[in-house]
The first five atom37 places (N, CA, C, CB, O) and aatype in JSON, in Angstrom:
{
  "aatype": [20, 20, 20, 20, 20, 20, 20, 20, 20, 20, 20, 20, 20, 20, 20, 20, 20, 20, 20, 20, 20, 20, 20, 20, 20, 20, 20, 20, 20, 20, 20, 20, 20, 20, 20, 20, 20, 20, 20, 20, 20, 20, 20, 20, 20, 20, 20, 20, 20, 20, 20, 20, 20, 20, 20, 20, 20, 20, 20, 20, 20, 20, 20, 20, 20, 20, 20, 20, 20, 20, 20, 20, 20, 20, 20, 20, 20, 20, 20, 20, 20, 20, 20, 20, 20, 20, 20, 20, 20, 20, 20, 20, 20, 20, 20, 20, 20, 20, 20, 20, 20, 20, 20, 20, 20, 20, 20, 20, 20, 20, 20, 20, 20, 20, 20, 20, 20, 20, 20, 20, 20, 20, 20, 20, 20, 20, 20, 20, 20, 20, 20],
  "atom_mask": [
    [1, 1, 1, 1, 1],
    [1, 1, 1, 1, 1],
    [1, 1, 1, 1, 1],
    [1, 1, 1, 1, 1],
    [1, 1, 1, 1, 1],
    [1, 1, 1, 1, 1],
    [1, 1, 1, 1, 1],
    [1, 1, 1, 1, 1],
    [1, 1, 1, 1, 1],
    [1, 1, 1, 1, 1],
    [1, 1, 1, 1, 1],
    [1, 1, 1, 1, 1],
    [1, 1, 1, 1, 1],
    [1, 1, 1, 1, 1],
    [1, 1, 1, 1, 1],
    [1, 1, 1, 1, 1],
    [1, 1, 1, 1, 1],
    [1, 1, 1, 1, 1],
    [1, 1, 1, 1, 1],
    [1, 1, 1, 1, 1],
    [1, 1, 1, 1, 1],
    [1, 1, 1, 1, 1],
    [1, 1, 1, 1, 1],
    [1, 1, 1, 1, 1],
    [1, 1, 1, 1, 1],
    [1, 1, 1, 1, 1],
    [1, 1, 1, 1, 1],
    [1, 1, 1, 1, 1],
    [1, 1, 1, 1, 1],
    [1, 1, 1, 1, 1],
    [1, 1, 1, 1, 1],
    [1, 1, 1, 1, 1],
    [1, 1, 1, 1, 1],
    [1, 1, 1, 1, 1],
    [1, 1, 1, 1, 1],
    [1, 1, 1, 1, 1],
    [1, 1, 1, 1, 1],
    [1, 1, 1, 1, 1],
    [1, 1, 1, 1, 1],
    [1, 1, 1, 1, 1],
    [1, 1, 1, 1, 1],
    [1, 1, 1, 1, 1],
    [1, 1, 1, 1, 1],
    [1, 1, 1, 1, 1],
    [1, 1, 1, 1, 1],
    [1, 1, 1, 1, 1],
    [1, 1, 1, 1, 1],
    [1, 1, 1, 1, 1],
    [1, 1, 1, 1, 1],
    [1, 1, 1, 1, 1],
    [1, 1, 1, 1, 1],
    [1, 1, 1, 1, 1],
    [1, 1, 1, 1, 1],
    [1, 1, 1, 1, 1],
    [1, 1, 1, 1, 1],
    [1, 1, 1, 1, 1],
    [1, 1, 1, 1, 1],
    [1, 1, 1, 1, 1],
    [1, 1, 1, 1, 1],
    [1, 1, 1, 1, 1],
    [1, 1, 1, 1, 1],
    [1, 1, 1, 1, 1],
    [1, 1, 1, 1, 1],
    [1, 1, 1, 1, 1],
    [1, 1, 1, 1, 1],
    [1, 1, 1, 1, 1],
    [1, 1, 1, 1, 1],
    [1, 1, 1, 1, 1],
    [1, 1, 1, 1, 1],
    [1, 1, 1, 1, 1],
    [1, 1, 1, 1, 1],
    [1, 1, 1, 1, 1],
    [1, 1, 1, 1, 1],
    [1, 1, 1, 1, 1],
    [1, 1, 1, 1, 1],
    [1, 1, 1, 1, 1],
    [1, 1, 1, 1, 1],
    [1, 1, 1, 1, 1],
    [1, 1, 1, 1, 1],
    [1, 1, 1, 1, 1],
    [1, 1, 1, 1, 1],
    [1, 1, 1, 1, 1],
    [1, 1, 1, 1, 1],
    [1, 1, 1, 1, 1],
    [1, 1, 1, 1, 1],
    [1, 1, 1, 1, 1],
    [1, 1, 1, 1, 1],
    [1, 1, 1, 1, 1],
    [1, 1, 1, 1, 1],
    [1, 1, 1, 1, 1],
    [1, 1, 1, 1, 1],
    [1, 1, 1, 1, 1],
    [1, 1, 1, 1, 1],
    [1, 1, 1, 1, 1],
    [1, 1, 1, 1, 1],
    [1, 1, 1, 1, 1],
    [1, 1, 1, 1, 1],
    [1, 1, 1, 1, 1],
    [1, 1, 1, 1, 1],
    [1, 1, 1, 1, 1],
    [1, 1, 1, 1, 1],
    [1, 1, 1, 1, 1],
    [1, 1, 1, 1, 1],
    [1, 1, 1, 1, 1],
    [1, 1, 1, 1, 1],
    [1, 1, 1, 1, 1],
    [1, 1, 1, 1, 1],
    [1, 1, 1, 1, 1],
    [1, 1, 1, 1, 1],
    [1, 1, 1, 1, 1],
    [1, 1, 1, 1, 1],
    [1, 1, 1, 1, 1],
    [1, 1, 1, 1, 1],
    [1, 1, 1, 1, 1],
    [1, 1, 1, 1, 1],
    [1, 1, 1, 1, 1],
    [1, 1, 1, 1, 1],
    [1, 1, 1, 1, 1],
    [1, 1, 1, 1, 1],
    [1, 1, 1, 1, 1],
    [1, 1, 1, 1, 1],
    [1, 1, 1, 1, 1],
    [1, 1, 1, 1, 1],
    [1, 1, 1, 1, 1],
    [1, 1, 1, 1, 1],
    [1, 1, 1, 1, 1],
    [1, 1, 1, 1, 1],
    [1, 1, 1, 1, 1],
    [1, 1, 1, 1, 1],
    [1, 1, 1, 1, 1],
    [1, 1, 1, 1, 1]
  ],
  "atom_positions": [
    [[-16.09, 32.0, -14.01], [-15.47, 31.59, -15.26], [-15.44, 30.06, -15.28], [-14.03, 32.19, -15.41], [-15.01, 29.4, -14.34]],
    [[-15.8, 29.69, -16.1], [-15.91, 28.05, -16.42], [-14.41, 27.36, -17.05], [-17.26, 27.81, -17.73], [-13.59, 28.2, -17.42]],
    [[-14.19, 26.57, -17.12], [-12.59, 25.71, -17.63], [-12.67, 26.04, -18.95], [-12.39, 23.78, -17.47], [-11.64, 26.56, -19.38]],
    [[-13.58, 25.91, -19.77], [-13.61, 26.19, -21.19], [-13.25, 27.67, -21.22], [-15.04, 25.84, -21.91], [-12.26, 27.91, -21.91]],
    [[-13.87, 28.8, -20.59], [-13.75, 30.05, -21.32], [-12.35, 30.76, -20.75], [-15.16, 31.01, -21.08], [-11.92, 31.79, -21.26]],
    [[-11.56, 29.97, -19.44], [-9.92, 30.14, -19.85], [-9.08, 29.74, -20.41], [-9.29, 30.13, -19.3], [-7.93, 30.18, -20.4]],
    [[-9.61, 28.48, -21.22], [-8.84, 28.04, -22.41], [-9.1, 28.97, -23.49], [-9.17, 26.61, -22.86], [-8.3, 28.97, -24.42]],
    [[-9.88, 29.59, -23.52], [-10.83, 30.18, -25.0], [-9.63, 32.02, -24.48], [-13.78, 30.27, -24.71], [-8.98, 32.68, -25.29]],
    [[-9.76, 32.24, -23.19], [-8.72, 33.29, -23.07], [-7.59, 32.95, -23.22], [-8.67, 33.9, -22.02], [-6.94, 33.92, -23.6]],
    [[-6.71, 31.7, -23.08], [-5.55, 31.48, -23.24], [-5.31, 31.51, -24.51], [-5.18, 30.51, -22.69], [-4.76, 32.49, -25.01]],
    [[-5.73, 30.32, -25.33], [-6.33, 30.88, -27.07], [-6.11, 31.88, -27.43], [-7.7, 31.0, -27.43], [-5.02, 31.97, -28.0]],
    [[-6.73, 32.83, -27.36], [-6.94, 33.78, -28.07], [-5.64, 35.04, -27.36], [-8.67, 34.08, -27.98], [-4.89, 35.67, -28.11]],
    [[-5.62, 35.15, -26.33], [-3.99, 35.59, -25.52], [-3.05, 35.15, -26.44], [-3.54, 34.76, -23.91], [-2.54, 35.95, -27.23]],
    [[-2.74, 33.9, -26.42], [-1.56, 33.4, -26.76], [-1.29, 33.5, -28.09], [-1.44, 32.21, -26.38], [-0.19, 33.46, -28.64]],
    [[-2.66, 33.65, -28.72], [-2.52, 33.26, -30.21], [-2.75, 32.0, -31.05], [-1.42, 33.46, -30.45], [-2.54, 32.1, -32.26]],
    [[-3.35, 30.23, -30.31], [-2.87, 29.63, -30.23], [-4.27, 28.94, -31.23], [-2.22, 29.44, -28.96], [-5.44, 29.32, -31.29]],
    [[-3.56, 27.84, -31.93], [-4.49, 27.44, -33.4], [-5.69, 26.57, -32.66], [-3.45, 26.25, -34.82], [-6.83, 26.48, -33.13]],
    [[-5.44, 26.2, -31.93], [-6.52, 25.07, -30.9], [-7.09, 24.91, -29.26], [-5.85, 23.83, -30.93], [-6.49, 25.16, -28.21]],
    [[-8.27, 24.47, -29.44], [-8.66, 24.44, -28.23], [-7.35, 23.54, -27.04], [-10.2, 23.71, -28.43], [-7.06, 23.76, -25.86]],
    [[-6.89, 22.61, -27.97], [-6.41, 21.53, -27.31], [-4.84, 22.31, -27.06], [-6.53, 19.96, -28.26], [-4.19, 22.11, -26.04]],
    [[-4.37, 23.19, -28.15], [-2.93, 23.61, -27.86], [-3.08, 24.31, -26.74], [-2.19, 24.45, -28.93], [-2.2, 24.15, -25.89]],
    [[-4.04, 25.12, -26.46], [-3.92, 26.19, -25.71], [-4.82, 25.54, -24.02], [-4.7, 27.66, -26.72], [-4.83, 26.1, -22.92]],
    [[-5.3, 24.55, -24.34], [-5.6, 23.74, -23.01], [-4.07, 22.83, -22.54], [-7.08, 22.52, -23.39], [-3.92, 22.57, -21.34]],
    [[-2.9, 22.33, -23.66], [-2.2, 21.69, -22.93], [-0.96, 22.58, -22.51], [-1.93, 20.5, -23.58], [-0.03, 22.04, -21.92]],
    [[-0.94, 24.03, -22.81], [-0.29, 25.03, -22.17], [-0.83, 25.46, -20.65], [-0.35, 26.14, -23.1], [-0.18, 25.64, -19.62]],
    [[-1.72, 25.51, -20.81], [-2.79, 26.04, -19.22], [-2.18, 24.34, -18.52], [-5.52, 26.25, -19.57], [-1.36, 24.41, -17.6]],
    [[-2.48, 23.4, -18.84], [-2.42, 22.89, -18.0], [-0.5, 22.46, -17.5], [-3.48, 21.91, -18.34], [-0.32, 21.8, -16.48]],
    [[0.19, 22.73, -17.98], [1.3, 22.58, -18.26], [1.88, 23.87, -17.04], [1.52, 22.69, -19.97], [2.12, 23.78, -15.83]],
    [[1.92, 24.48, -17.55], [1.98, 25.49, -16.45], [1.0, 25.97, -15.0], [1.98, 26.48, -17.2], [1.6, 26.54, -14.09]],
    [[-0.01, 25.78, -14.92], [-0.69, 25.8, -13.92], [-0.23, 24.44, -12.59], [-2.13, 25.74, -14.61], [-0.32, 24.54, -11.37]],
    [[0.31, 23.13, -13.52], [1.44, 22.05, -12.65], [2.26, 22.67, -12.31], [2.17, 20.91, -13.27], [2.16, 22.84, -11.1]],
    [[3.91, 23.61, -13.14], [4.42, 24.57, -12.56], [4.35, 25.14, -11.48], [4.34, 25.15, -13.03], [4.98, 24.77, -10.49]],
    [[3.24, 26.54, -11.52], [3.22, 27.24, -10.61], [2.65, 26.45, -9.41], [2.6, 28.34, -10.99], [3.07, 26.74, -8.28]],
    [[1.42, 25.14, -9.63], [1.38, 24.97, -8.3], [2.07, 24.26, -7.48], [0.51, 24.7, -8.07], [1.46, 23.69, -6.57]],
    [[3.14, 24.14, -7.56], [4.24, 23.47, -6.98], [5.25, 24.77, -6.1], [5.12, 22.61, -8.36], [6.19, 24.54, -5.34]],
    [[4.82, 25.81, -6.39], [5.85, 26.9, -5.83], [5.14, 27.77, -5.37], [6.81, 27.56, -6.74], [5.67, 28.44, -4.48]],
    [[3.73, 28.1, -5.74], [2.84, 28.69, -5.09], [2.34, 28.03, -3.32], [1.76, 28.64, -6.2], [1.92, 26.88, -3.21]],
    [[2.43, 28.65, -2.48], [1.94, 27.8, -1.01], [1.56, 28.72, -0.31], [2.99, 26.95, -0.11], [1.9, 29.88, -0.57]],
    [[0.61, 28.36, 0.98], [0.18, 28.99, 1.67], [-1.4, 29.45, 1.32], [1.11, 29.81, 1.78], [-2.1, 28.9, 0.46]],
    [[-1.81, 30.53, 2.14], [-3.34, 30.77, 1.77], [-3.17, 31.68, 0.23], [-4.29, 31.84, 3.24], [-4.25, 31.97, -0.29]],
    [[-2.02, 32.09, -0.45], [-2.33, 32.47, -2.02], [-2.6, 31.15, -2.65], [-1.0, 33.27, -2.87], [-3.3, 31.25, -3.66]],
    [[-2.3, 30.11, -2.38], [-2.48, 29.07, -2.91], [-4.19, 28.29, -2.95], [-1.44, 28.38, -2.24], [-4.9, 27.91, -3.89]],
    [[-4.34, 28.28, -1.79], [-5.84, 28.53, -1.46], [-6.97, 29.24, -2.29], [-5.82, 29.24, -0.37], [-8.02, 29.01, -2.88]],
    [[-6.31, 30.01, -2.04], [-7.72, 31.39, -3.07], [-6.84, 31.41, -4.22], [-8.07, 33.65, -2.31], [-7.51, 31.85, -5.15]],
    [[-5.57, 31.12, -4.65], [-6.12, 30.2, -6.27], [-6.74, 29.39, -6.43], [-5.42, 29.57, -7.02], [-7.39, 29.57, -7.47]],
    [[-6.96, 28.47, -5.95], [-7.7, 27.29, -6.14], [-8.84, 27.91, -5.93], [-7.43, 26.08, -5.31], [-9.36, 27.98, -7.04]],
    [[-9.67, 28.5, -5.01], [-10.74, 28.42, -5.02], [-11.42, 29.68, -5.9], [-11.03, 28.24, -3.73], [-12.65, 29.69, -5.99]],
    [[-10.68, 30.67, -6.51], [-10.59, 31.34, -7.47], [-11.18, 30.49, -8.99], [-9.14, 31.77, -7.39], [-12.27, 30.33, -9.54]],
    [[-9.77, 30.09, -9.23], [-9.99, 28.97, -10.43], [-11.25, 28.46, -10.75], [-9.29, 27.76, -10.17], [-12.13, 28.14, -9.95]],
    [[-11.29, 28.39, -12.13], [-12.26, 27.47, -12.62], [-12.08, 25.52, -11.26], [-11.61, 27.29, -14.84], [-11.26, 25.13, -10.44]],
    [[-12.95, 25.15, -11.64], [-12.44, 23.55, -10.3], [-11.39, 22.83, -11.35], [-14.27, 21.9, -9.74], [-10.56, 22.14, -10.76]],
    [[-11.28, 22.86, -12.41], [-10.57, 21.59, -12.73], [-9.31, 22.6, -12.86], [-11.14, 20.5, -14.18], [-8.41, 21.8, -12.65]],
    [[-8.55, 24.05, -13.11], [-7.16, 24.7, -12.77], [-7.37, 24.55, -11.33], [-6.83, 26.36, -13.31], [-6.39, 24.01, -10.82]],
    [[-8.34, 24.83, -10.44], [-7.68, 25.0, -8.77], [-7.47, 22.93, -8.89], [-9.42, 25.97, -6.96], [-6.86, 22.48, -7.92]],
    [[-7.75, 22.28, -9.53], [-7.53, 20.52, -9.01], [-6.45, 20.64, -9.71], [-8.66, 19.04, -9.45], [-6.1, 19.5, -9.4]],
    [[-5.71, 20.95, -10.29], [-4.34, 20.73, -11.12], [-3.66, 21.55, -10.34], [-4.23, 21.11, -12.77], [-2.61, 21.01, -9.99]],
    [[-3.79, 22.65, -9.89], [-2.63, 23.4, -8.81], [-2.8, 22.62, -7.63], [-2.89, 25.17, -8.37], [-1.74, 22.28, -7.1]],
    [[-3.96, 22.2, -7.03], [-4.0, 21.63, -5.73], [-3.52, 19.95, -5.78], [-5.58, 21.85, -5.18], [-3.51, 19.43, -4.66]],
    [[-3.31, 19.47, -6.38], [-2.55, 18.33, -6.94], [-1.03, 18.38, -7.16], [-3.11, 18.05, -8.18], [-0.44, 17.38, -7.58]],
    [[-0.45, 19.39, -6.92], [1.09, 19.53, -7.06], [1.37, 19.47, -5.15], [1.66, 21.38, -8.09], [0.8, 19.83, -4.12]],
    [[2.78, 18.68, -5.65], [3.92, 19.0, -4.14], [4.48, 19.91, -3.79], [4.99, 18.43, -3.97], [5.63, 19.93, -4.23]],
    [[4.27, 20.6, -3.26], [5.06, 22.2, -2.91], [6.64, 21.38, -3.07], [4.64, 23.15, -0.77], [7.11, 20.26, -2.86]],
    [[7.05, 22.59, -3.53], [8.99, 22.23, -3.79], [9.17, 22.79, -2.23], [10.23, 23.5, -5.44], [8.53, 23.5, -1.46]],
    [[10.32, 22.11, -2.24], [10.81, 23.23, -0.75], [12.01, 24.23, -1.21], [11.62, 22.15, 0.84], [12.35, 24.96, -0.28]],
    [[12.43, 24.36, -1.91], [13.58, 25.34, -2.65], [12.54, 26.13, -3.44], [14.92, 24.49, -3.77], [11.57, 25.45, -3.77]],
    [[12.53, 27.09, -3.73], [11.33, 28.06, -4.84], [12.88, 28.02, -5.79], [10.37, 30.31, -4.11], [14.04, 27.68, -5.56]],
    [[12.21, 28.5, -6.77], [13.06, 28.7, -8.27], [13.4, 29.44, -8.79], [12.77, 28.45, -9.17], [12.69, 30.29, -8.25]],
    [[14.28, 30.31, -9.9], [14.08, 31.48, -10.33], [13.04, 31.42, -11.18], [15.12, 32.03, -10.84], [12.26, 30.48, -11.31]],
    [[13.05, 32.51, -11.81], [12.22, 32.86, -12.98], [11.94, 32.1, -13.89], [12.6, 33.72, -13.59], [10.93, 31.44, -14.15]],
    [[13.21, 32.27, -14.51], [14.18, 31.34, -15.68], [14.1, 29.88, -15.63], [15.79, 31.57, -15.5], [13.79, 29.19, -16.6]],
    [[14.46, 29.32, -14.2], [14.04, 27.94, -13.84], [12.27, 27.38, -13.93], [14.55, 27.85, -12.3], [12.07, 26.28, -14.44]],
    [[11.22, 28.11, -13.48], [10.48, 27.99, -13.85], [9.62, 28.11, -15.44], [10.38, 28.36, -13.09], [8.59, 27.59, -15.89]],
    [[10.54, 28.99, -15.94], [10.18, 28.67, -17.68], [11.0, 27.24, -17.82], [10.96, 30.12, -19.05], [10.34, 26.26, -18.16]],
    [[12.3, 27.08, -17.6], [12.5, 25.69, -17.92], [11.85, 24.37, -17.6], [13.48, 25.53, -17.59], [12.13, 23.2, -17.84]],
    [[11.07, 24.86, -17.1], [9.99, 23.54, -16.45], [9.04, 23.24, -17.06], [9.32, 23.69, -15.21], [8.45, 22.17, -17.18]],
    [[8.77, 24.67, -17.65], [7.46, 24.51, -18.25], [7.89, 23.63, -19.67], [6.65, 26.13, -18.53], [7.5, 22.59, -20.21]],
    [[8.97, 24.73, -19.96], [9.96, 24.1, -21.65], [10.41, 22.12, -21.51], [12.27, 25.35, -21.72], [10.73, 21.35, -22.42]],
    [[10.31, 21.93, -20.43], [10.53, 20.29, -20.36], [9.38, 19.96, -20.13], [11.48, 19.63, -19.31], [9.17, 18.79, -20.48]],
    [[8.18, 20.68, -19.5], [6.91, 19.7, -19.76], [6.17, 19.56, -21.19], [5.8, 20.16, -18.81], [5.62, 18.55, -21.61]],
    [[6.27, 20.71, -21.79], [6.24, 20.81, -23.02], [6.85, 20.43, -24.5], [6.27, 21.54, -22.89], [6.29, 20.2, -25.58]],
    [[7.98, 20.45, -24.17], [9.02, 19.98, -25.13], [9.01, 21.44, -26.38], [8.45, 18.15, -25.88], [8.88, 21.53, -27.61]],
    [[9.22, 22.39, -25.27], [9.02, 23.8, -26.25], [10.46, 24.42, -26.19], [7.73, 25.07, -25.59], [11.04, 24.15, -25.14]],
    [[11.08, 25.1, -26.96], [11.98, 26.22, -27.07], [12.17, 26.94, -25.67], [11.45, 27.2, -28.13], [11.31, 26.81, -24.8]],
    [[13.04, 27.51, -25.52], [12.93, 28.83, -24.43], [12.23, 29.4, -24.7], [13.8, 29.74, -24.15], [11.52, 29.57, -23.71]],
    [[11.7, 30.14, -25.88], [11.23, 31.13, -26.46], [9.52, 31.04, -26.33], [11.84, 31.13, -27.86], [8.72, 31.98, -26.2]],
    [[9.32, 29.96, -26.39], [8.05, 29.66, -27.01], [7.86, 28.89, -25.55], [7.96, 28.75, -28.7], [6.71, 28.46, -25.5]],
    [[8.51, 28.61, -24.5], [8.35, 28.67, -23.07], [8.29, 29.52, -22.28], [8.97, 28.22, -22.62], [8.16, 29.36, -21.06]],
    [[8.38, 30.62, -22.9], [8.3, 32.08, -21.72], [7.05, 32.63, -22.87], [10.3, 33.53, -21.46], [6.64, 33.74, -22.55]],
    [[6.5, 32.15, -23.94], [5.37, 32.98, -24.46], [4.27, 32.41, -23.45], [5.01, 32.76, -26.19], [3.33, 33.09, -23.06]],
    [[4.5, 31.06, -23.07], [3.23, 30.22, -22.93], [3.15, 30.16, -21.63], [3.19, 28.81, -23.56], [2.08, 29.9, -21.06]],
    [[4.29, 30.41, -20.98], [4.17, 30.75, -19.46], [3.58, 31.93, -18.73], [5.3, 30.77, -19.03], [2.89, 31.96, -17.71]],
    [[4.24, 33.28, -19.85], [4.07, 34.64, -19.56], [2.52, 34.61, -19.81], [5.01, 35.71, -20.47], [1.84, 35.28, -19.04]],
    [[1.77, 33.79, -20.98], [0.31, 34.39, -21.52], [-0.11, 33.66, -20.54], [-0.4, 34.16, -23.12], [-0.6, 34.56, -19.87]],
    [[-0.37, 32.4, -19.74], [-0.92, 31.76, -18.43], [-1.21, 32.73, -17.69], [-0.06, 30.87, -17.66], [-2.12, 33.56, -17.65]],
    [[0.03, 32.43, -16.92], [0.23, 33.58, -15.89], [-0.43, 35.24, -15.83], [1.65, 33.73, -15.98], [-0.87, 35.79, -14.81]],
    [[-0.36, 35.78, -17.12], [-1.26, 36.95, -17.06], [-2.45, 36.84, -17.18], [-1.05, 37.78, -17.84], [-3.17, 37.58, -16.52]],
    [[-3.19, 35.57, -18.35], [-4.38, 35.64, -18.08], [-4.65, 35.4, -16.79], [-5.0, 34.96, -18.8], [-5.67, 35.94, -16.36]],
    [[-3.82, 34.53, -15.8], [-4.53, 34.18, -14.55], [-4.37, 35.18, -13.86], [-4.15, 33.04, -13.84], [-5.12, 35.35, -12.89]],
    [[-3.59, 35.88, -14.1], [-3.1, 37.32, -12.79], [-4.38, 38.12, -12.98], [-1.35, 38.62, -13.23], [-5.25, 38.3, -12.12]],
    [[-4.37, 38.58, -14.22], [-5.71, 39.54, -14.67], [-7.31, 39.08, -14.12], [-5.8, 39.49, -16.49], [-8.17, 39.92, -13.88]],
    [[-7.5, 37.77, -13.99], [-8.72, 37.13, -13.6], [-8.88, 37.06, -12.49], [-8.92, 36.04, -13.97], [-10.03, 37.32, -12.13]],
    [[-7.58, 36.59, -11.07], [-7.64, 36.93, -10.07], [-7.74, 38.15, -8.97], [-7.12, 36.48, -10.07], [-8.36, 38.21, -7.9]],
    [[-7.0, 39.0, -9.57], [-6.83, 39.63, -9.64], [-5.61, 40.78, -9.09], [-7.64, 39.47, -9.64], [-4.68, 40.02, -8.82]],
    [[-5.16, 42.07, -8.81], [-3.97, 42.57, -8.33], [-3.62, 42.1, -6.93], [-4.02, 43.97, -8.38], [-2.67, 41.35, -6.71]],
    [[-4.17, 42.41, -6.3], [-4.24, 42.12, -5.13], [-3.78, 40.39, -5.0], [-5.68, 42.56, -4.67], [-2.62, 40.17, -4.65]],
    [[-4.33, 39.68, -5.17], [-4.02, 38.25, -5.11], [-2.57, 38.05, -5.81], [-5.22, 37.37, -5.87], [-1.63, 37.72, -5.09]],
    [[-2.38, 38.23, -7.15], [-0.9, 38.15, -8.09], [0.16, 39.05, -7.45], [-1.1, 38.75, -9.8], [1.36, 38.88, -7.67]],
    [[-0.28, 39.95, -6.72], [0.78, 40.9, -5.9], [1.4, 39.62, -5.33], [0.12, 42.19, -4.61], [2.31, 39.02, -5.9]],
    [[0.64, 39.07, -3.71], [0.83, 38.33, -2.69], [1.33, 37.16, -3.63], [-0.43, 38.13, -1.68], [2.45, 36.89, -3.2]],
    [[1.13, 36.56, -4.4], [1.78, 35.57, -4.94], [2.97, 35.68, -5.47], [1.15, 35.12, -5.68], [3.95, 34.94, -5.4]],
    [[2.79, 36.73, -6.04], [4.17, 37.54, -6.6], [5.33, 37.62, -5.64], [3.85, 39.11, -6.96], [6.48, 37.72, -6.05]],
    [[5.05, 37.58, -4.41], [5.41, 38.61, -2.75], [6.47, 37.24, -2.51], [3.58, 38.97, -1.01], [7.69, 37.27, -2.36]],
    [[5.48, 35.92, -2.53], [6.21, 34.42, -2.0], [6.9, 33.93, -2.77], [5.44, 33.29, -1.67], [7.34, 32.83, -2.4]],
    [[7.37, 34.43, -4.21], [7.99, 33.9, -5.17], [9.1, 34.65, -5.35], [7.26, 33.74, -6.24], [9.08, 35.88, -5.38]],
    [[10.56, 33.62, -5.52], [11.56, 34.88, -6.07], [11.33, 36.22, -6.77], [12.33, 34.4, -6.95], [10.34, 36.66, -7.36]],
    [[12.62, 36.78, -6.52], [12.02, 38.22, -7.58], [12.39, 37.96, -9.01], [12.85, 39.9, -7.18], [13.51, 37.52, -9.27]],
    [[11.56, 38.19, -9.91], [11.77, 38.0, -11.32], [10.55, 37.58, -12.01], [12.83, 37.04, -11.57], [10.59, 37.77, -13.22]],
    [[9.37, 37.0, -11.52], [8.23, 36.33, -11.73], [7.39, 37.75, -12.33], [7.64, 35.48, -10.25], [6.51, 37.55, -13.17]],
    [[7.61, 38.84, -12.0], [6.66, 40.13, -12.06], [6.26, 40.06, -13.64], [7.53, 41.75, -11.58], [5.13, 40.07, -14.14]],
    [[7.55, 39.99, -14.29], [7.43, 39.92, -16.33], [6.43, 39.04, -16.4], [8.95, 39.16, -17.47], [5.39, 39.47, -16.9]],
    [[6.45, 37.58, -15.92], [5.65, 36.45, -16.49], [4.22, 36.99, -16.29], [5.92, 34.94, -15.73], [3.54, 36.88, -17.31]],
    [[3.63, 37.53, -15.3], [2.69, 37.75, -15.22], [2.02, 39.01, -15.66], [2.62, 37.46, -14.33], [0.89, 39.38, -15.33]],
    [[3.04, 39.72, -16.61], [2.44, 40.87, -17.64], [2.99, 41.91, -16.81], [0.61, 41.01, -17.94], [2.66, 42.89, -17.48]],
    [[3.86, 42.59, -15.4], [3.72, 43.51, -14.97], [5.39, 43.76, -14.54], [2.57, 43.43, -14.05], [6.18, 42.86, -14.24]],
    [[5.7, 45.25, -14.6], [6.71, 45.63, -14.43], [7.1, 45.6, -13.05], [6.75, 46.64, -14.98], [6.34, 45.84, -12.11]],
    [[8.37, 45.29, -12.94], [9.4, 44.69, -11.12], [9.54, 46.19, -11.25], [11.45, 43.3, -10.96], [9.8, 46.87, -12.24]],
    [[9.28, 46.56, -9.84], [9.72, 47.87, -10.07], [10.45, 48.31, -8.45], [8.28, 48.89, -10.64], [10.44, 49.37, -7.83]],
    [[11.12, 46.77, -8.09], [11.56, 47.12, -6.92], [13.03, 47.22, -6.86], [11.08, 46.27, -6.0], [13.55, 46.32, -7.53]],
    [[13.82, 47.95, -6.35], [15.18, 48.63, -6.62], [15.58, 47.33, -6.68], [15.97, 49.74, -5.54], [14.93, 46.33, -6.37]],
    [[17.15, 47.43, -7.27], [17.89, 46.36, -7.54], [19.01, 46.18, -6.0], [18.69, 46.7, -9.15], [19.49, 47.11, -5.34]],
    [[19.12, 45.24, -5.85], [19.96, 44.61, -4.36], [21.23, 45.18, -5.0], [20.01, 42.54, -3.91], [22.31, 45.08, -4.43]]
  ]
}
């Protein structure tokens, strides 16, 4: 997959009027997650990725605290200057197009290193008992 034709899936996912809206969502969130993503899932995102999403995840500082859910839509909603609302559309449509492209197996294990709550963003039901 080339950088253009996951903007052209984010686009058309998201709903979104422009090449450029729906490229400064991908890139907006792909800073996000790679800051909380670490280890070898982090790796085979990147080398997954089109090169210029694995150089924008591989360009982030791992946090040393991971985040909730919620906290990570707010991140995205301050890089953006978006709503809550319209920060969990643009996070959730990322995230699934990228889950879907990588694929289960990979978004599981990423899923695995990240608080619990991340499962929605990436299109798929938590279906692990409640603590």
């Amino acid at each position: 997959m080339t950088w253009q034709e996951l903007v052209d899936r984010i686009r058309t996912a998201g709903r979104y009027d422009s090449d450029a809206e729906a490229e400064r969502v991908l890139r907006a969130v792909l800073r996000v997650l790679g800051a909380h993503v670490i280890g070898d899932e982090r790796c085979e995102l990147v080398r997954l990725l089109p090169a210029e999403a694995g150089a924008l995840l591989a360009a982030q500082i791992p946090v040393t605290e991971p985040v909730t859910a919620p906290e990570f839509v707010e991140r995205v909603a301050l890089g953006l200057v978006l709503t809550p609302a319209e920060a969990r559309w643009a996070t959730s449509t990322v995230l699934t197009v990228v889950g879907a492209y990588v694929g289960d197996d990979l978004t599981r294990r990423v899923l695995a290193g990240l608080p619990r709550g991340y499962a929605l963003l990436f299109g798929l039901a938590d279906l692990a008992p409640a603590a």
